[in-house]
Short mmCIF file of C-alpha atoms in Angstrom, two decimals:
data_model
loop_
_atom_site.label_atom_id
_atom_site.label_comp_id
_atom_site.label_asym_id
_atom_site.label_seq_id
_atom_site.Cartn_x
_atom_site.Cartn_y
_atom_site.Cartn_z
CA MET A 1 83.34 120.62 113.73
CA SER A 2 83.88 124.35 113.61
CA ASP A 3 87.52 124.40 112.50
CA LEU A 4 86.96 121.95 109.62
CA ILE A 5 85.65 123.30 106.32
CA TYR A 6 84.13 120.88 103.83
CA ILE A 7 83.65 121.84 100.18
CA ALA A 8 81.04 119.48 98.76
CA GLU A 9 81.61 120.32 95.07
CA SER A 10 85.22 119.13 95.16
CA HIS A 11 84.83 116.77 98.13
CA GLN A 12 87.69 118.53 99.91
CA TYR A 13 88.38 119.13 103.59
CA HIS A 14 90.28 122.23 104.70
CA HIS A 15 91.67 122.92 108.15
CA ASP A 16 93.30 126.26 109.03
CA GLY A 17 93.84 126.98 105.35
CA LYS A 18 95.43 123.61 104.61
CA LEU A 19 94.00 120.86 102.43
CA TRP A 20 93.74 117.63 104.39
CA PRO A 21 93.37 114.19 102.77
CA HIS A 22 90.17 112.34 103.51
CA VAL A 23 89.84 108.71 104.49
CA THR A 24 88.28 107.46 101.25
CA GLN A 25 90.82 109.39 99.21
CA VAL A 26 93.71 107.73 101.04
CA LEU A 27 92.38 104.19 100.59
CA ARG A 28 91.37 104.74 96.98
CA GLY A 29 94.62 106.52 96.16
CA LEU A 30 96.59 103.44 97.19
CA GLY A 31 94.21 100.95 95.60
CA LEU A 32 93.04 99.63 98.97
CA ASP A 33 89.32 100.27 98.57
CA GLY A 34 88.68 97.31 96.27
CA MET A 35 87.31 99.50 93.47
CA GLU A 36 90.08 98.98 90.94
CA GLY A 37 88.68 97.46 87.76
CA VAL A 38 85.05 98.18 88.64
CA PRO A 39 83.26 99.60 85.56
CA LYS A 40 82.45 103.31 85.72
CA TYR A 41 78.76 102.55 85.19
CA ASN A 42 78.68 100.35 88.29
CA LEU A 43 80.44 103.01 90.35
CA GLU A 44 77.99 105.67 89.25
CA ALA A 45 74.97 103.45 89.91
CA GLY A 46 76.35 102.57 93.33
CA ALA A 47 76.89 106.24 94.15
CA ILE A 48 73.29 107.11 93.24
CA ARG A 49 71.95 104.19 95.29
CA GLY A 50 74.17 104.99 98.25
CA LYS A 51 73.20 108.67 98.26
CA ALA A 52 69.47 107.89 98.16
CA VAL A 53 69.62 105.22 100.88
CA HIS A 54 71.91 107.24 103.15
CA LEU A 55 69.59 110.23 102.94
CA ALA A 56 66.62 108.08 103.90
CA CYS A 57 68.54 106.56 106.82
CA LYS A 58 69.57 110.05 107.93
CA PHE A 59 65.93 111.11 108.08
CA ILE A 60 65.08 107.99 110.08
CA ASP A 61 67.94 108.58 112.54
CA GLU A 62 66.86 112.19 113.03
CA ASN A 63 63.22 111.16 113.58
CA LYS A 64 62.08 113.16 110.57
CA LYS A 65 59.22 112.22 108.31
CA PHE A 66 60.42 110.48 105.18
CA ALA A 67 58.63 109.47 102.01
CA TRP A 68 60.02 108.31 98.69
CA PRO A 69 59.44 110.84 95.90
CA ASN A 70 57.85 108.22 93.66
CA ALA A 71 57.03 104.52 93.39
CA ASP A 72 60.10 103.77 91.28
CA ALA A 73 62.45 105.14 93.94
CA GLU A 74 60.70 103.13 96.63
CA ARG A 75 60.90 99.98 94.50
CA MET A 76 64.63 100.45 93.85
CA PHE A 77 65.76 101.58 97.30
CA GLY A 78 63.04 100.75 99.82
CA GLY A 79 64.42 97.32 100.68
CA TYR A 80 67.76 98.72 101.78
CA VAL A 81 66.05 101.10 104.19
CA GLU A 82 63.86 98.31 105.56
CA THR A 83 67.03 96.33 106.37
CA TYR A 84 68.33 99.35 108.28
CA ARG A 85 65.12 99.62 110.29
CA GLN A 86 65.43 95.97 111.27
CA PHE A 87 69.06 96.43 112.27
CA LYS A 88 68.15 99.37 114.50
CA ALA A 89 65.44 97.38 116.24
CA ASP A 90 67.62 94.29 116.65
CA PHE A 91 70.53 96.11 118.32
CA ASP A 92 68.39 98.81 119.95
CA TYR A 93 70.64 101.24 118.08
CA GLU A 94 70.32 104.85 119.24
CA PRO A 95 71.94 107.35 116.85
CA ILE A 96 74.10 110.20 118.11
CA ALA A 97 75.20 111.55 114.73
CA THR A 98 74.77 110.64 111.08
CA GLU A 99 76.83 111.81 108.09
CA GLU A 100 79.19 113.44 110.61
CA ARG A 101 82.29 115.37 109.53
CA VAL A 102 85.24 114.27 111.65
CA HIS A 103 88.98 114.87 111.68
CA ASP A 104 92.18 113.92 113.47
CA HIS A 105 94.45 116.74 114.67
CA THR A 106 97.45 114.49 115.22
CA TYR A 107 97.63 112.89 111.78
CA CYS A 108 95.82 115.64 109.83
CA TYR A 109 93.12 113.77 107.94
CA ALA A 110 89.34 114.08 107.77
CA GLY A 111 86.24 112.30 106.54
CA THR A 112 82.51 111.80 106.84
CA LEU A 113 81.31 109.11 109.22
CA ASP A 114 78.11 107.28 108.25
CA MET A 115 76.78 106.58 111.71
CA ARG A 116 77.72 107.02 115.35
CA GLY A 117 75.59 105.93 118.25
CA THR A 118 75.11 103.32 120.95
CA VAL A 119 73.83 99.74 121.06
CA TRP A 120 72.42 97.74 123.96
CA TRP A 121 75.15 95.63 125.52
CA LYS A 122 72.98 92.49 125.62
CA ARG A 123 72.96 92.47 121.82
CA LEU A 124 76.74 91.97 121.80
CA SER A 125 78.63 88.75 122.39
CA ASP A 126 80.76 88.25 125.49
CA ALA A 127 83.82 87.98 123.24
CA ILE A 128 83.26 91.45 121.78
CA LEU A 129 82.59 92.97 125.19
CA ARG A 130 85.86 91.52 126.48
CA LEU A 131 87.80 92.82 123.48
CA ILE A 132 86.57 96.37 123.90
CA ARG A 133 86.75 96.08 127.69
CA ALA A 134 83.24 97.35 128.23
CA ASP A 135 82.43 96.70 131.86
CA ASN A 136 79.17 97.63 133.57
CA ALA A 137 77.96 99.71 130.63
CA GLU A 138 74.41 99.19 129.43
CA ARG A 139 74.93 101.08 126.19
CA ILE A 140 78.08 100.65 124.10
CA PRO A 141 79.37 103.46 121.84
CA VAL A 142 79.84 102.37 118.23
CA VAL A 143 80.74 103.82 114.85
CA GLY A 144 79.36 102.20 111.74
CA ASP A 145 79.18 102.09 107.99
CA ARG A 146 76.08 101.30 105.93
CA LYS A 147 76.84 99.27 102.81
CA THR A 148 74.46 98.89 99.87
CA GLY A 149 77.05 97.18 97.66
CA VAL A 150 79.58 94.41 97.92
CA PRO A 151 81.43 94.39 101.31
CA GLN A 152 85.10 95.38 101.12
CA ARG A 153 87.99 94.45 103.42
CA SER A 154 88.95 98.12 103.48
CA THR A 155 85.86 98.93 105.57
CA ALA A 156 87.78 97.82 108.65
CA LEU A 157 90.49 100.38 107.89
CA GLN A 158 88.00 103.09 107.00
CA LEU A 159 86.11 102.67 110.26
CA ALA A 160 89.32 102.52 112.27
CA ALA A 161 90.24 105.94 110.89
CA TYR A 162 86.86 107.38 111.86
CA ALA A 163 86.81 105.66 115.25
CA ARG A 164 90.13 107.28 116.09
CA CYS A 165 88.62 110.71 115.41
CA VAL A 166 85.74 110.23 117.85
CA GLU A 167 87.54 107.93 120.33
CA VAL A 168 85.23 104.94 119.96
CA LYS A 169 86.45 101.36 120.24
CA LEU A 170 83.71 99.31 118.58
CA ARG A 171 83.16 99.41 114.82
CA MET A 172 80.38 97.75 112.84
CA GLU A 173 79.56 97.31 109.18
CA VAL A 174 75.86 97.01 108.37
CA ASN A 175 75.08 95.41 105.02
CA LEU A 176 71.76 96.66 103.64
CA ASN A 177 69.93 94.34 101.27
CA GLU A 178 67.87 95.16 98.21
CA ASP A 179 65.11 92.74 99.19
CA GLY A 180 64.78 94.12 102.73
CA SER A 181 65.93 90.92 104.40
CA TYR A 182 67.99 90.97 107.58
CA VAL A 183 69.99 88.28 109.37
CA ARG A 184 72.29 89.53 112.11
CA GLU A 185 74.99 86.90 111.64
CA ARG A 186 75.15 87.63 107.91
CA ASP A 187 74.52 91.35 107.69
CA VAL A 188 76.40 92.83 110.67
CA THR A 189 80.18 92.58 110.95
CA PHE A 190 82.16 93.84 113.94
CA TYR A 191 85.75 95.06 113.77
CA THR A 192 87.90 95.21 116.89
CA SER A 193 91.50 94.61 115.75
CA PRO A 194 93.95 97.38 116.76
CA LEU A 195 95.96 96.52 113.64
CA ASP A 196 93.33 98.22 111.47
CA GLU A 197 94.24 101.66 112.79
CA LYS A 198 97.96 100.98 112.37
CA ILE A 199 97.45 99.87 108.77
CA PHE A 200 95.40 102.97 107.96
CA LEU A 201 98.01 105.29 109.49
CA SER A 202 100.71 103.53 107.48
CA ALA A 203 98.62 104.00 104.34
CA LEU A 204 98.16 107.67 105.22
CA ALA A 205 101.93 108.13 105.56
CA VAL A 206 102.52 106.53 102.14
CA PHE A 207 99.73 108.60 100.57
CA ASN A 208 101.20 111.83 101.96
CA TRP A 209 104.68 110.88 100.77
CA LYS A 210 103.40 110.14 97.27
CA ASN A 211 101.62 113.49 97.17
CA GLY A 212 104.45 115.73 98.27
CA GLY A 213 105.31 114.86 101.82
CA GLY A 214 102.08 115.50 103.65
CA ASN A 215 99.44 118.18 104.03
CA GLY A 216 99.72 118.71 107.76
#
């Protein structure tokens, strides 16, 4: 978005000359991201894996040619991307944006959303369709997060923050597997609770208070 400036080196988001907190920063700053106590080596390895897999998925979503730079990279990361391909086919997922910078003008926070697109309504259960009140719509808007590591409860809060920015009701977490396997009931989790947004906004208020009363 044109009025949001992202500085990659420091992972900072600026809006109209003000530094805004980002979603991951808020959750991590309050110990809500489940990463406390994780060895630094594991965090670094996860970051490398996530960056490689997300880049490959971005190429796939943008219909660009993609090839692994070498056999070792394909051996280490290829399975995760294969899981993503199977997910896309299963839900007839059509991407709208990937690695999208988003922000909320009301609560003054920002972040980078993994995936935003639509899924075919017949791939969703009646219970989910009722919860998001999707009537007579063949394609359902969704925001999502690709996970190459251990799932975290905080993903529900993270996605609620992003969903608020783009005004989408349905959120999904897609777990990508090293061996390339895919089982919908195991690897795709939907989040629909309105409490998730309220919890994130409460966390944001506490984070801003701890860091000087807010950046907005």
